[in-house]
Tab-separated table of C-alpha atoms and ligand atoms in Angstrom:
chain	number	residue	atom	x	y	z
A	1406	MET	CA	-0.918	-27.171	-12.945
A	1407	ALA	CA	1.730	-24.903	-11.190
A	1408	LYS	CA	3.081	-24.534	-14.702
A	1409	GLN	CA	-0.223	-23.739	-16.784
A	1410	TRP	CA	-0.798	-21.146	-14.108
A	1411	ILE	CA	2.543	-19.517	-14.572
A	1412	ALA	CA	2.304	-19.553	-18.629
A	1413	ALA	CA	-1.071	-18.214	-18.273
A	1414	GLY	CA	0.558	-14.985	-16.015
A	1415	MET	CA	3.248	-14.837	-18.682
A	1416	LEU	CA	0.693	-14.547	-21.446
A	1417	LEU	CA	-1.477	-12.326	-19.650
A	1418	ALA	CA	1.740	-10.483	-18.390
A	1419	LEU	CA	3.030	-10.079	-22.572
A	1420	ALA	CA	-0.714	-9.037	-23.077
A	1421	GLY	CA	-0.443	-6.551	-20.460
A	1422	VAL	CA	3.271	-4.873	-22.173
A	1423	SER	CA	1.853	-4.546	-25.210
A	1424	GLY	CA	-1.077	-3.046	-24.073
A	1425	ALA	CA	0.967	-0.652	-22.495
A	1426	GLN	CA	2.964	0.059	-25.153
A	1427	ALA	CA	0.290	0.516	-27.660
A	1428	GLN	CA	-0.737	3.202	-24.929
A	1429	ASP	CA	2.211	5.296	-25.014
A	1430	TYR	CA	3.498	4.939	-28.203
A	1431	PRO	CA	5.233	5.712	-30.027
A	1432	THR	CA	8.015	6.346	-27.352
A	1433	ARG	CA	11.076	6.282	-29.647
A	1434	THR	CA	12.054	6.853	-33.373
A	1435	ALA	CA	10.240	4.719	-36.572
A	1436	THR	CA	11.348	4.162	-39.525
A	1437	VAL	CA	9.408	4.633	-42.422
A	1438	ILE	CA	10.943	1.798	-45.200
A	1439	VAL	CA	10.014	3.649	-48.543
A	1440	PRO	CA	11.239	0.697	-51.147
A	1441	PHE	CA	12.610	2.966	-53.917
A	1442	ALA	CA	15.569	5.097	-54.611
A	1443	ALA	CA	15.816	8.837	-52.968
A	1444	GLY	CA	14.194	11.459	-55.230
A	1445	GLY	CA	10.862	9.666	-56.907
A	1446	PRO	CA	7.552	9.404	-56.690
A	1447	ALA	CA	8.090	6.621	-53.548
A	1448	ASP	CA	10.483	8.572	-52.015
A	1449	ILE	CA	8.568	11.809	-51.981
A	1450	THR	CA	5.183	10.202	-50.835
A	1451	GLY	CA	7.019	8.410	-48.104
A	1452	ARG	CA	8.372	11.725	-46.738
A	1453	ILE	CA	5.515	13.343	-46.566
A	1454	VAL	CA	3.877	10.259	-44.334
A	1455	ALA	CA	7.046	10.588	-42.105
A	1456	ASP	CA	6.598	14.263	-41.670
A	1457	ILE	CA	2.761	13.594	-41.232
A	1458	PHE	CA	3.346	11.257	-38.589
A	1459	SER	CA	6.708	13.021	-36.784
A	1460	ARG	CA	4.220	16.175	-36.448
A	1461	TYR	CA	1.078	14.033	-35.354
A	1462	LEU	CA	2.966	11.367	-33.125
A	1463	GLY	CA	5.253	13.558	-31.238
A	1464	GLN	CA	8.473	11.174	-32.212
A	1465	LYS	CA	10.737	11.266	-35.321
A	1466	PHE	CA	9.653	9.048	-38.090
A	1467	VAL	CA	12.635	8.329	-40.213
A	1468	VAL	CA	12.437	7.661	-43.967
A	1469	GLU	CA	15.424	4.642	-44.606
A	1470	ASN	CA	15.313	3.636	-48.618
A	1471	VAL	CA	15.886	0.008	-49.075
A	1472	VAL	CA	15.764	-0.770	-52.728
A	1473	GLY	CA	15.721	-3.473	-54.774
A	1474	ALA	CA	13.671	-6.150	-56.619
A	1475	GLY	CA	10.786	-4.118	-57.941
A	1476	GLY	CA	10.585	-2.684	-54.059
A	1477	THR	CA	10.077	-6.429	-52.721
A	1478	THR	CA	13.733	-6.014	-51.260
A	1479	GLY	CA	12.271	-3.353	-49.138
A	1480	ALA	CA	8.623	-4.679	-48.832
A	1481	ALA	CA	10.287	-8.100	-47.402
A	1482	ARG	CA	12.226	-6.284	-44.869
A	1483	ALA	CA	9.122	-4.305	-43.025
A	1484	ALA	CA	7.249	-7.686	-43.427
A	1485	ARG	CA	9.882	-9.283	-40.915
A	1486	ALA	CA	10.120	-6.260	-39.027
A	1487	PRO	CA	8.749	-6.701	-35.351
A	1488	ALA	CA	5.059	-5.937	-35.570
A	1489	ASP	CA	5.182	-3.095	-32.845
A	1490	GLY	CA	4.851	0.165	-34.967
A	1491	TYR	CA	8.461	1.038	-34.967
A	1492	THR	CA	9.168	-0.180	-38.632
A	1493	ILE	CA	6.300	1.081	-41.144
A	1494	LEU	CA	6.086	0.533	-45.137
A	1495	SER	CA	5.235	3.135	-47.612
A	1496	GLY	CA	4.241	0.754	-50.199
A	1497	HIS	CA	2.084	0.863	-53.599
A	1498	LEU	CA	0.260	-0.970	-55.723
A	1499	GLY	CA	3.256	-2.675	-56.642
A	1500	THR	CA	4.824	-3.968	-53.319
A	1501	ASN	CA	1.184	-4.322	-51.850
A	1502	ALA	CA	-0.799	-5.771	-54.515
A	1503	LEU	CA	0.951	-7.341	-57.944
A	1504	ALA	CA	4.139	-8.484	-56.541
A	1505	PRO	CA	3.085	-11.794	-56.587
A	1506	ALA	CA	2.207	-11.692	-60.195
A	1507	PHE	CA	6.075	-10.942	-61.052
A	1508	TYR	CA	7.943	-12.959	-58.007
A	1509	PRO	CA	6.340	-16.876	-57.691
A	1510	ASN	CA	8.850	-17.567	-54.638
A	1511	LEU	CA	7.998	-13.825	-53.244
A	1512	ALA	CA	9.277	-13.591	-49.583
A	1513	TYR	CA	6.297	-12.099	-48.107
A	1514	ASP	CA	2.730	-12.339	-48.553
A	1515	PRO	CA	1.146	-8.925	-49.767
A	1516	GLN	CA	-2.231	-9.570	-48.276
A	1517	LYS	CA	-1.174	-11.598	-45.420
A	1518	ASP	CA	1.665	-10.023	-44.014
A	1519	PHE	CA	0.353	-6.631	-43.934
A	1520	GLU	CA	-1.898	-4.597	-41.720
A	1521	PRO	CA	-2.923	-1.656	-43.748
A	1522	VAL	CA	-3.133	1.737	-42.013
A	1523	GLY	CA	-4.503	4.007	-45.380
A	1524	LEU	CA	-3.730	5.294	-48.517
A	1525	THR	CA	-1.676	8.275	-48.941
A	1526	ALA	CA	-2.369	9.174	-52.657
A	1527	GLU	CA	-2.840	8.339	-56.330
A	1528	TYR	CA	-1.090	9.566	-59.262
A	1529	PRO	CA	-1.426	9.036	-62.663
A	1530	GLU	CA	1.180	8.169	-64.752
A	1531	LEU	CA	2.654	9.519	-67.633
A	1532	LEU	CA	4.946	8.286	-71.001
A	1533	VAL	CA	8.013	10.478	-70.677
A	1534	VAL	CA	10.189	9.973	-73.783
A	1535	ARG	CA	13.887	11.822	-73.834
A	1536	LYS	CA	14.070	15.421	-75.280
A	1537	ASP	CA	15.417	14.429	-78.885
A	1538	PHE	CA	13.466	10.735	-79.181
A	1539	PRO	CA	11.850	11.396	-82.782
A	1540	ALA	CA	7.927	11.422	-81.571
A	1541	ASP	CA	5.649	14.184	-80.182
A	1542	ASN	CA	2.568	12.651	-79.354
A	1543	LEU	CA	1.344	8.874	-78.881
A	1544	ARG	CA	0.228	8.191	-82.673
A	1545	GLU	CA	4.240	9.140	-83.523
A	1546	PHE	CA	5.773	7.076	-80.718
A	1547	VAL	CA	3.688	4.170	-81.588
A	1548	ALA	CA	4.389	4.257	-85.378
A	1549	TYR	CA	8.350	4.814	-84.505
A	1550	ALA	CA	8.180	1.831	-81.809
A	1551	LYS	CA	6.814	-0.539	-83.731
A	1552	ALA	CA	9.097	0.245	-86.601
A	1553	TYR	CA	12.368	-0.020	-84.319
A	1554	PRO	CA	11.402	-1.996	-81.260
A	1555	GLU	CA	14.967	-3.080	-81.323
A	1556	LYS	CA	15.954	0.423	-80.593
A	1557	LEU	CA	14.316	1.233	-77.689
A	1558	ASN	CA	15.521	1.304	-74.089
A	1559	VAL	CA	13.115	1.514	-71.048
A	1560	GLY	CA	13.817	2.421	-68.213
A	1561	HIS	CA	12.069	1.458	-65.056
A	1562	ALA	CA	12.021	0.749	-61.012
A	1563	GLY	CA	12.524	-3.070	-60.949
A	1564	LEU	CA	10.140	-6.033	-62.491
A	1565	GLY	CA	6.982	-5.326	-60.668
A	1566	SER	CA	7.234	-2.053	-60.513
A	1567	VAL	CA	4.483	0.801	-61.399
A	1568	SER	CA	6.755	2.191	-64.034
A	1569	TYR	CA	7.427	-1.560	-65.027
A	1570	ILE	CA	4.135	-2.433	-65.010
A	1571	GLY	CA	2.627	0.775	-66.746
A	1572	CYS	CA	4.981	0.466	-69.672
A	1573	LEU	CA	4.031	-3.129	-69.999
A	1574	LEU	CA	0.677	-2.137	-70.363
A	1575	LEU	CA	1.377	0.212	-73.062
A	1576	HIS	CA	3.919	-2.712	-74.870
A	1577	ALA	CA	1.211	-5.060	-74.582
A	1578	ALA	CA	-1.351	-2.413	-76.078
A	1579	ILE	CA	1.312	-2.045	-79.057
A	1580	GLY	CA	2.037	-4.909	-79.720
A	1581	ILE	CA	6.154	-4.574	-78.829
A	1582	LYS	CA	9.156	-6.245	-76.336
A	1583	PRO	CA	11.460	-3.570	-75.938
A	1584	THR	CA	14.562	-3.728	-73.907
A	1585	MET	CA	13.800	-2.820	-70.569
A	1586	ILE	CA	16.355	-1.788	-68.242
A	1587	PRO	CA	16.182	-2.015	-64.254
A	1588	PHE	CA	17.136	0.467	-62.094
A	1589	THR	CA	16.589	1.164	-58.027
A	1590	GLY	CA	13.809	3.809	-58.638
A	1591	THR	CA	12.672	5.947	-61.141
A	1592	ALA	CA	14.777	8.962	-60.067
A	1593	PRO	CA	17.595	7.360	-61.406
A	1594	VAL	CA	15.865	6.443	-64.631
A	1595	LEU	CA	15.167	9.990	-65.034
A	1596	ASN	CA	18.557	10.919	-64.286
A	1597	ALA	CA	19.410	7.808	-67.253
A	1598	MET	CA	17.148	9.758	-69.513
A	1599	LEU	CA	18.030	13.277	-69.532
A	1600	SER	CA	21.945	11.933	-70.394
A	1601	GLY	CA	20.250	10.044	-73.094
A	1602	GLN	CA	20.904	6.592	-72.036
A	1603	VAL	CA	17.524	5.486	-71.709
A	1604	ASP	CA	14.550	6.378	-74.419
A	1605	TYR	CA	11.390	6.631	-72.067
A	1606	GLU	CA	9.832	5.825	-68.980
A	1607	CYS	CA	6.282	5.146	-67.481
A	1608	ASP	CA	6.442	7.047	-63.962
A	1609	PRO	CA	3.769	8.413	-61.879
A	1610	VAL	CA	3.363	12.203	-62.788
A	1611	LEU	CA	5.162	13.536	-59.778
A	1612	GLY	CA	8.697	11.740	-61.199
A	1613	THR	CA	8.839	13.554	-63.967
A	1614	LEU	CA	6.713	16.788	-63.671
A	1615	SER	CA	9.544	19.275	-62.606
A	1616	GLN	CA	12.010	18.103	-65.869
A	1617	VAL	CA	8.833	18.151	-68.227
A	1618	GLN	CA	8.052	21.583	-67.167
A	1619	ALA	CA	11.529	22.943	-67.725
A	1620	GLY	CA	11.319	21.059	-71.249
A	1621	ASN	CA	14.049	18.908	-70.691
A	1622	VAL	CA	11.963	15.463	-71.397
A	1623	LYS	CA	9.125	15.139	-73.265
A	1624	ALA	CA	5.462	13.986	-71.884
A	1625	LEU	CA	3.491	11.997	-74.857
A	1626	ALA	CA	0.486	11.182	-73.082
A	1627	VAL	CA	-1.420	10.677	-69.291
A	1628	ALA	CA	-2.279	7.237	-68.768
A	1629	ALA	CA	-5.730	7.970	-67.681
A	1630	LYS	CA	-9.131	9.321	-68.751
A	1631	LYS	CA	-8.586	12.734	-67.934
A	1632	ARG	CA	-5.404	15.311	-68.101
A	1633	SER	CA	-3.832	16.360	-65.545
A	1634	PRO	CA	-4.095	20.033	-64.423
A	1635	LEU	CA	-0.544	20.152	-64.100
A	1636	LEU	CA	0.049	19.032	-68.139
A	1637	PRO	CA	-2.951	20.591	-69.631
A	1638	ASP	CA	-1.128	20.437	-73.018
A	1639	VAL	CA	-0.886	16.846	-72.839
A	1640	PRO	CA	-3.623	14.284	-73.901
A	1641	THR	CA	-4.626	11.341	-72.608
A	1642	SER	CA	-4.400	7.993	-73.484
A	1643	TYR	CA	-7.803	7.391	-74.603
A	1644	GLU	CA	-7.696	10.575	-76.068
A	1645	GLN	CA	-4.905	9.138	-78.352
A	1646	GLY	CA	-6.483	5.897	-78.876
A	1647	LEU	CA	-4.695	3.662	-76.360
A	1648	PRO	CA	-7.171	3.382	-73.345
A	1649	GLU	CA	-5.256	0.076	-72.742
A	1650	PHE	CA	-2.331	2.400	-71.126
A	1651	ASP	CA	-4.345	3.191	-68.086
A	1652	MET	CA	-2.319	3.212	-64.890
A	1653	ALA	CA	-2.582	5.617	-61.627
A	1654	PRO	CA	-0.779	3.414	-59.016
A	1655	PHE	CA	-1.806	4.233	-54.682
A	1656	TYR	CA	0.849	5.172	-53.080
A	1657	ALA	CA	-0.236	3.596	-49.322
A	1658	VAL	CA	1.012	2.872	-45.832
A	1659	PHE	CA	1.286	-0.805	-44.341
A	1660	VAL	CA	2.647	-2.297	-40.841
A	1661	PRO	CA	3.354	-5.812	-40.555
A	1662	THR	CA	0.166	-7.900	-39.357
A	1663	GLY	CA	-0.106	-8.765	-35.918
A	1664	THR	CA	0.655	-4.848	-35.224
A	1665	PRO	CA	-1.405	-4.203	-32.392
A	1666	GLN	CA	-4.993	-2.738	-33.153
A	1667	ALA	CA	-4.297	0.699	-30.846
A	1668	ILE	CA	-1.431	1.509	-33.001
A	1669	VAL	CA	-2.683	0.442	-36.347
A	1670	ASP	CA	-5.642	2.888	-35.293
A	1671	LYS	CA	-3.245	5.777	-33.676
A	1672	LEU	CA	-1.209	5.799	-36.981
A	1673	ALA	CA	-4.598	5.852	-39.353
A	1674	ASP	CA	-5.689	8.530	-37.299
A	1675	ALA	CA	-2.302	10.728	-37.719
A	1676	LEU	CA	-2.226	9.928	-41.459
A	1677	SER	CA	-5.968	11.048	-42.092
A	1678	LYS	CA	-5.545	14.133	-39.917
A	1679	GLY	CA	-2.649	14.984	-42.044
A	1680	LEU	CA	-4.005	14.050	-45.344
A	1681	ASN	CA	-6.983	16.432	-44.169
A	1682	GLU	CA	-4.489	19.802	-44.022
A	1683	ASP	CA	-4.745	22.207	-46.727
A	1684	ALA	CA	-0.990	22.337	-46.994
A	1685	VAL	CA	-0.418	18.675	-47.650
A	1686	LYS	CA	-3.730	18.405	-50.192
A	1687	LYS	CA	-1.800	21.714	-51.906
A	1688	ARG	CA	1.426	19.646	-51.743
A	1689	LEU	CA	-0.241	16.480	-53.156
A	1690	ALA	CA	-2.041	18.752	-55.819
A	1691	GLU	CA	1.250	20.493	-56.841
A	1692	LEU	CA	2.601	16.803	-57.014
A	1693	GLY	CA	-0.002	15.655	-59.467
A	1694	ALA	CA	-1.906	13.579	-57.069
A	1695	GLU	CA	-5.652	12.912	-57.925
A	1696	THR	CA	-8.208	13.942	-54.903
A	1697	VAL	CA	-9.039	11.182	-52.685
A	1698	GLU	CA	-12.046	11.232	-50.831
A	1699	GLN	CA	-11.748	10.882	-46.868
A	1700	GLU	CA	-13.903	7.525	-46.971
A	1701	ARG	CA	-11.813	5.611	-49.915
A	1702	ARG	CA	-8.609	6.636	-47.638
A	1703	GLY	CA	-9.103	4.232	-44.307
A	1704	PRO	CA	-7.757	0.849	-43.889
A	1705	LYS	CA	-10.768	-0.973	-44.861
A	1706	ALA	CA	-10.974	0.882	-48.143
A	1707	LEU	CA	-7.490	0.341	-48.929
A	1708	THR	CA	-8.029	-3.437	-48.485
A	1709	ASP	CA	-10.889	-3.372	-50.897
A	1710	LEU	CA	-8.847	-0.970	-53.413
A	1711	ILE	CA	-6.165	-3.814	-52.679
A	1712	LYS	CA	-8.821	-6.293	-53.860
A	1713	ALA	CA	-10.056	-4.645	-56.691
A	1714	GLU	CA	-6.689	-3.890	-58.027
A	1715	SER	CA	-5.639	-6.884	-58.684
A	1716	ALA	CA	-8.591	-8.432	-59.826
A	1717	ARG	CA	-8.612	-5.517	-62.386
A	1718	LEU	CA	-5.036	-6.492	-63.311
A	1719	LEU	CA	-4.081	-9.312	-62.414
A	1720	PRO	CA	-5.815	-11.035	-65.468
A	1721	ILE	CA	-4.436	-7.828	-68.135
A	1722	LEU	CA	-0.870	-8.870	-66.710
A	1723	LYS	CA	-1.241	-12.019	-66.664
A	1724	ALA	CA	-1.981	-12.213	-70.763
A	1725	ALA	CA	0.641	-9.163	-71.122
A	1726	THR	CA	3.480	-11.417	-69.707
A	1727	GLU	CA	2.293	-14.145	-72.077
A	1728	LYS	CA	2.855	-12.055	-74.763
A	1729	GLU	CA	6.327	-11.283	-73.301
A	1730	LYS	CA	7.260	-14.437	-73.225
B	573	MLT	C1	9.858	5.056	-57.172
B	573	MLT	O1	9.793	5.732	-56.554
B	573	MLT	O2	10.925	4.970	-57.867
B	573	MLT	C2	8.774	4.613	-58.417
B	573	MLT	O3	7.311	5.183	-57.783
B	573	MLT	C3	9.053	3.027	-58.233
B	573	MLT	C4	8.314	2.476	-59.307
B	573	MLT	O4	8.084	3.127	-60.320
B	573	MLT	O5	7.346	2.090	-58.870
């Protein structure tokens, strides 16, 4: 009996501690894990998130790039971290929805091991080729790719990354299997493309925007129904007869499952307030993000989006990877 009382007391004490911790949260520096290399879309987005949390929650939120295996190394690290709000994942469609399609032994379950905090941004992808690639539009690209598939080198951020998935959709639509070269993120892919080691990549618009605008690489298509206002001269995949190349991945914030609700709420509230700031909206628009209405950004909406995107894309990816075999 005495033992039972002690156990019950301990449980209450633990609950009390976590309740108090949640109320005071945050009392020290927190880490935002970005599972890709510095300088790319995931990193730029993760730094916007870290800045919002730092400003609204009054403690430092520091970005740590934990790269490898298409973002799943960093996501696995975040999934295993204590569920106390001090380790946050800035993940995306790949790490937090589609990764199991590529990694049968994935070290985490994207839906069971994470609590969604909120959606940060959605960016359409671009097909970008090196400056001297012998094609100036998607039709010319398709003709060249079909004629010389063995000559093509495609850079991507690892199996299951959104740059990998975007090009997988493109290749499946065209019916080619070029050499796919993994990097730790699309920032290093861009460097490799600038030095001519890689022919092309499929990357969310912010990844290559400044180099496209400077004329150092060529954007051949926006993988979406409508053009990007930042690149009004670049036609969409739909306009160019390849609607299967349609990819606008979400980037979003997650914490390990078990994080006290009060902490999830504080983070979700801070994120929402930050994303409603005019300066942040302007910055995201300058990076090529789609406007995402507030109702589509909260934890519940993000859960629904993950389910919807998984249902839409998993059969396509399954068919595309079957064709790859
Ligand atoms: C990056 O930041 O490197 C990319 O967004 C990662 C990816 O392609 O999934």
